[in-house]
Coordinates of C-alpha atoms and ligand atoms in Angstrom, one line a residue:
X1 CA 187.5 160.2 69.6
X2 CA 189.0 156.8 70.5
X3 CA 189.2 154.2 67.8
X4 CA 187.5 150.8 67.8
X5 CA 189.8 147.9 68.3
X6 CA 189.7 145.4 65.5
X7 CA 191.4 142.1 64.8
X8 CA 191.8 140.9 61.3
X9 CA 192.8 137.3 61.0
X10 CA 194.2 137.4 57.5
X11 CA 194.8 139.4 54.4
X12 CA 192.4 142.1 53.2
X13 CA 192.4 144.3 50.1
X14 CA 194.2 147.6 50.6
X15 CA 191.2 150.0 50.0
X16 CA 189.0 148.1 52.5
X17 CA 191.8 148.0 55.0
X18 CA 192.3 151.8 54.7
X19 CA 188.6 152.4 55.3
X20 CA 188.8 150.3 58.6
X21 CA 191.9 152.1 59.7
X22 CA 190.2 155.5 59.6
X23 CA 188.0 154.4 62.4
X24 CA 189.8 151.5 64.1
X25 CA 193.1 150.4 65.6
X26 CA 193.9 147.3 63.7
X27 CA 195.8 144.1 64.7
X28 CA 196.3 142.0 61.6
X29 CA 197.7 138.6 60.8
X30 CA 199.6 139.2 57.5
X31 CA 201.9 136.1 57.3
X32 CA 201.1 133.0 55.4
X33 CA 199.1 130.1 57.0
X34 CA 196.6 130.5 59.9
X35 CA 197.1 132.9 62.7
X36 CA 198.4 130.9 65.8
X37 CA 195.4 130.4 68.2
X38 CA 197.3 131.7 71.2
X39 CA 198.1 135.0 69.5
X40 CA 194.6 135.3 68.1
X41 CA 193.2 134.8 71.6
X42 CA 195.6 137.4 73.1
X43 CA 194.6 139.9 70.4
X44 CA 190.9 139.3 71.0
X45 CA 191.2 140.3 74.8
X46 CA 190.2 143.8 74.0
X47 CA 188.9 143.5 70.5
X48 CA 185.4 145.0 69.6
X49 CA 185.4 143.7 66.0
X50 CA 186.8 140.6 64.3
X51 CA 187.3 140.0 60.5
X52 CA 187.5 136.2 60.5
X53 CA 188.9 134.0 57.8
X54 CA 188.2 130.3 56.7
X55 CA 191.3 129.3 58.5
X56 CA 190.1 130.0 62.0
X57 CA 187.1 128.6 63.9
X58 CA 184.8 131.0 65.7
X59 CA 183.3 128.9 68.5
X60 CA 182.5 129.1 72.2
X61 CA 186.1 128.8 73.1
X62 CA 187.2 131.8 70.9
X63 CA 184.3 133.9 72.1
X64 CA 185.4 133.2 75.8
X65 CA 188.6 135.0 74.9
X66 CA 186.8 138.0 73.2
X67 CA 184.6 139.5 76.0
X68 CA 184.2 142.9 74.2
X69 CA 183.3 141.6 70.8
X70 CA 180.4 143.5 69.1
X71 CA 180.6 142.1 65.7
X72 CA 182.2 139.4 63.5
X73 CA 182.5 139.8 59.7
X74 CA 183.9 137.5 57.1
X75 CA 184.6 137.9 53.3
X76 CA 182.8 134.8 52.2
X77 CA 179.2 133.6 51.7
X78 CA 179.9 130.2 53.4
X79 CA 180.3 130.2 57.2
X80 CA 180.8 126.6 58.2
X81 CA 183.8 127.8 60.3
X82 CA 181.5 129.9 62.4
X83 CA 179.3 128.6 65.2
X84 CA 176.3 130.7 64.6
X85 CA 174.6 129.4 67.7
X86 CA 177.7 130.5 69.9
X87 CA 177.6 134.0 68.3
X88 CA 173.9 134.4 68.8
X89 CA 174.1 133.3 72.5
X90 CA 176.4 136.3 73.0
X91 CA 174.2 138.5 70.8
X92 CA 177.1 139.1 68.4
X93 CA 176.0 139.6 64.8
X94 CA 177.8 137.7 62.1
X95 CA 178.1 139.3 58.6
X96 CA 178.8 137.4 55.4
X97 CA 179.0 138.4 51.7
X98 CA 176.1 136.9 49.8
X99 CA 174.9 138.3 46.4
X100 CA 178.0 140.1 45.3
X101 CA 179.8 136.8 44.4
X102 CA 177.0 135.1 42.7
X103 CA 178.0 135.7 39.1
X104 CA 181.7 135.1 39.6
X105 CA 181.0 131.7 41.3
X106 CA 178.5 130.7 38.8
X107 CA 181.0 131.5 36.0
X108 CA 183.7 129.3 37.7
X109 CA 181.2 126.4 38.2
X110 CA 180.2 126.6 34.6
X111 CA 183.9 126.9 33.5
X112 CA 184.8 123.7 35.3
X113 CA 181.9 122.0 33.5
X114 CA 182.9 123.4 30.1
X115 CA 186.6 122.7 30.7
X116 CA 185.9 119.2 31.8
X117 CA 183.3 118.5 29.0
X118 CA 185.8 119.7 26.4
X119 CA 188.9 118.4 28.0
X120 CA 190.6 121.8 27.8
X121 CA 193.5 121.1 30.2
X122 CA 194.3 117.8 28.5
X123 CA 194.3 119.7 25.2
X124 CA 196.8 122.2 26.7
X125 CA 199.0 119.4 28.0
X126 CA 198.8 117.7 24.6
X127 CA 200.1 120.8 22.9
X128 CA 202.7 121.7 25.6
X129 CA 204.1 118.1 25.8
X130 CA 204.6 117.9 22.0
X131 CA 202.1 115.0 21.8
X132 CA 200.2 116.9 19.1
X133 CA 203.3 116.8 16.9
X134 CA 203.7 113.1 17.3
X135 CA 200.2 112.5 16.1
X136 CA 198.7 110.8 19.3
X137 CA 195.1 111.2 20.0
X138 CA 193.4 113.4 22.5
X139 CA 190.5 111.9 24.4
X140 CA 187.1 113.2 23.2
X141 CA 184.9 115.3 25.4
X142 CA 181.1 115.5 25.4
X143 CA 178.4 117.9 24.0
X144 CA 176.7 119.9 26.7
X145 CA 173.6 120.7 24.5
X146 CA 170.8 118.2 25.2
X147 CA 172.5 116.9 28.3
X148 CA 170.9 117.0 31.8
X149 CA 172.6 119.0 34.5
X150 CA 171.8 118.2 38.1
X151 CA 172.3 121.1 40.5
X152 CA 172.6 120.0 44.2
X153 CA 172.0 123.0 46.4
X154 CA 169.8 125.7 44.7
X155 CA 170.5 129.0 46.1
X156 CA 171.3 132.3 44.2
X157 CA 174.5 130.6 42.7
X158 CA 172.5 127.6 41.7
X159 CA 170.0 129.8 39.9
X160 CA 172.8 131.7 38.1
X161 CA 174.3 128.3 37.0
X162 CA 170.9 127.1 35.9
X163 CA 170.6 130.3 33.6
X164 CA 174.0 129.6 32.1
X165 CA 173.1 125.9 31.5
X166 CA 169.9 126.9 29.8
X167 CA 171.8 129.1 27.4
X168 CA 173.9 126.1 26.4
X169 CA 170.9 124.0 25.7
X170 CA 171.0 121.9 28.7
X171 CA 168.1 120.4 30.6
X172 CA 168.4 121.5 34.4
X173 CA 167.1 119.5 37.3
X174 CA 167.9 120.4 40.8
X175 CA 167.8 119.1 44.4
X176 CA 167.5 121.4 47.4
X177 CA 166.2 121.0 51.0
X178 CA 163.3 123.3 50.0
X179 CA 161.7 123.5 46.6
X180 CA 162.5 126.9 45.0
X181 CA 159.3 127.7 42.7
X182 CA 161.0 130.9 41.3
X183 CA 163.9 128.9 39.9
X184 CA 161.4 126.5 38.4
X185 CA 160.2 129.5 36.4
X186 CA 163.7 129.6 34.8
X187 CA 163.3 126.0 33.6
X188 CA 164.9 124.1 36.5
X189 CA 162.9 121.0 37.6
X190 CA 162.9 119.7 41.1
X191 CA 163.9 116.1 41.6
X192 CA 164.5 113.8 44.6
X193 CA 168.2 113.5 45.3
X194 CA 168.4 109.8 44.3
X195 CA 166.6 110.6 41.0
X196 CA 168.9 113.4 40.2
X197 CA 172.0 111.1 40.8
X198 CA 170.6 108.6 38.4
X199 CA 169.3 111.0 35.7
X200 CA 172.0 113.8 35.5
X201 CA 174.8 113.6 32.9
X202 CA 176.7 116.3 34.9
X203 CA 176.3 117.3 38.6
X204 CA 177.3 120.5 40.2
X205 CA 177.4 120.7 43.9
X206 CA 176.8 124.1 45.5
X207 CA 175.3 123.2 48.8
X208 CA 176.7 124.8 52.0
X209 CA 178.6 122.6 54.4
X210 CA 176.5 121.6 57.4
X211 CA 175.9 118.5 59.6
X212 CA 173.4 117.3 57.0
X213 CA 175.7 117.8 53.9
X214 CA 179.1 116.6 55.3
X215 CA 179.9 113.5 53.4
X216 CA 176.7 113.8 51.3
X217 CA 178.6 112.4 48.3
X218 CA 180.0 109.0 49.2
X219 CA 180.2 105.5 47.7
X220 CA 176.5 104.8 47.5
X221 CA 175.9 108.1 45.7
X222 CA 178.7 107.6 43.1
X223 CA 177.3 104.1 42.6
X224 CA 173.9 105.6 41.5
X225 CA 175.5 107.9 39.0
X226 CA 175.9 107.2 35.2
X227 CA 179.2 105.8 34.3
X228 CA 179.4 108.8 31.9
X229 CA 178.7 111.3 34.7
X230 CA 180.7 114.4 35.2
X231 CA 180.9 115.5 38.8
X232 CA 181.8 119.1 39.9
X233 CA 182.2 120.3 43.4
X234 CA 182.2 124.1 44.1
X235 CA 180.7 124.0 47.6
X236 CA 183.0 122.8 50.3
X237 CA 185.5 119.8 50.2
X238 CA 184.0 117.8 53.1
X239 CA 180.7 117.5 51.3
X240 CA 182.5 114.7 49.2
X241 CA 184.2 111.6 50.5
X242 CA 187.5 112.0 48.7
X243 CA 188.3 108.3 48.9
X244 CA 185.0 107.3 47.5
X245 CA 185.5 109.9 44.7
X246 CA 188.9 108.6 44.0
X247 CA 187.6 105.0 43.6
X248 CA 184.6 106.1 41.4
X249 CA 187.0 108.0 39.0
X250 CA 189.7 105.2 39.0
X251 CA 187.3 102.4 38.4
X252 CA 185.2 104.2 35.8
X253 CA 182.2 104.3 37.9
X254 CA 181.9 107.9 36.9
X255 CA 183.8 109.6 34.0
X256 CA 185.2 112.9 35.3
X257 CA 185.6 115.0 38.4
X258 CA 186.3 118.7 38.7
X259 CA 186.8 120.4 42.1
X260 CA 187.2 124.0 43.2
X261 CA 187.3 122.9 46.8
X262 CA 189.1 120.1 48.6
X263 CA 189.6 118.6 52.1
X264 CA 192.0 119.8 53.4
X265 CA 192.9 123.0 51.5
X266 CA 195.4 123.3 50.1
X267 CA 195.2 119.7 49.0
X268 CA 198.6 117.9 49.6
X269 CA 200.6 117.5 46.6
X270 CA 200.9 113.7 47.2
X271 CA 197.0 113.3 47.4
X272 CA 195.8 110.3 45.5
X273 CA 193.3 112.4 43.6
X274 CA 196.2 114.3 41.9
X275 CA 197.4 111.1 40.3
X276 CA 194.2 110.6 38.3
X277 CA 194.0 111.5 34.6
X278 CA 190.3 112.3 34.7
X279 CA 190.3 115.1 37.2
X280 CA 190.7 118.9 37.1
X281 CA 191.3 120.7 40.5
X282 CA 191.4 124.5 40.9
X283 CA 192.5 126.3 44.2
X284 CA 189.2 127.5 45.6
X285 CA 188.8 130.4 43.2
X286 CA 185.0 130.6 42.9
X287 CA 184.9 134.3 43.8
X288 CA 188.4 135.2 42.8
X289 CA 187.9 138.0 40.3
X290 CA 189.1 141.6 40.9
X291 CA 185.6 143.0 40.8
X292 CA 184.0 140.4 43.0
X293 CA 186.7 140.2 45.6
X294 CA 186.7 144.1 45.9
X295 CA 183.0 144.0 46.4
X296 CA 183.3 141.3 49.1
X297 CA 186.0 143.2 50.9
X298 CA 183.8 146.3 50.9
X299 CA 180.8 144.5 52.1
X300 CA 182.9 142.9 54.9
X301 CA 183.9 146.4 56.0
X302 CA 180.3 147.6 55.7
X303 CA 179.2 144.9 58.1
X304 CA 182.1 145.3 60.5
X305 CA 181.6 149.2 60.8
X306 CA 177.9 148.8 61.1
X307 CA 178.2 146.3 63.9
X308 CA 180.8 148.5 65.7
X309 CA 178.4 151.4 65.7
X310 CA 175.5 149.2 66.9
X311 CA 173.7 149.5 63.6
X312 CA 172.1 146.6 61.6
X313 CA 174.6 144.8 59.4
X314 CA 173.9 145.0 55.6
X315 CA 174.3 141.3 55.4
X316 CA 173.7 139.5 58.7
X317 CA 173.3 135.8 59.1
X318 CA 171.8 135.8 62.7
X319 CA 169.7 139.0 62.9
X320 CA 166.5 137.1 63.5
X321 CA 168.1 134.6 65.8
X322 CA 169.4 137.4 68.0
X323 CA 166.0 139.1 67.9
X324 CA 164.2 135.9 68.9
X325 CA 166.7 135.4 71.7
X326 CA 166.1 138.9 73.0
X327 CA 162.4 138.4 72.9
X328 CA 163.1 135.5 75.2
Ligands
GLV401 C1 183.7 130.9 49.3 O1 183.9 129.7 49.3 C2 182.6 131.5 49.9 O2 182.0 130.9 50.8 O3 182.4 132.7 49.7

């Protein structure tokens, strides 16, 4: 039996790769950095499956070079690098990895909140630099109990963060495009966006990146926040205007920032945000645990193999869109 032809645009955990290799001839980009576009387009000429990564854009142009593609799969829940309309036009299903990364990402979001609130990395610097021995003071953090957490973007991860916040005695408000009555049962109260900005002591951003959310947090929004506010972004870098965040943190318009995502990624080492004392940045590690990355890799393979065999993908973003298109 001839094997399917598959392109993998980046790294993939060994057990997942081995599963693919049983059924597929694989061309894989294993070097650091993004695969050069020319090479990718050349590899895609006869590819039936593609495992995409955040470093490539799947758009009309790419699909023109991939006439045999039956399925695209990516090990992430976010898919702002994928033009879903263009995939749907070609009836190509796109699979992502929702669900399996919820707890890991919620843990990371809440860790950033805790570490910021209790100034954990300043404490570590204080010890390591010898400042503790010289008796200088470390800045105080804040209590979380009794504070209001504002969650912007209430999906499964937002709900998991809300549960953690409830366990820490926080009051939770949220803003989302649609109200989420089930999450209100776990004690999260819906608020208009501007009210949330004004009332929250801490804000965690979890919204996907889209036309509507690009630049959602800019000067106007930081001005509305409390000067004591903690601002945490675990969604996508471009949801926040980095210059506006820099100014807000520098001038004390808000108290503290923590980011797991930046624009660009990796953030350049000479980026102004890195000069601030009141910021904590991690390298996009929301789902980076062994268990979660393993589950994501396996779901990515499940989606790929299902698509190659013409079966429904276990986690498909555009099933309904393709069905609607086929109905005409
Ligand atoms: C990570 O950022 C993801 O979208 O899964």
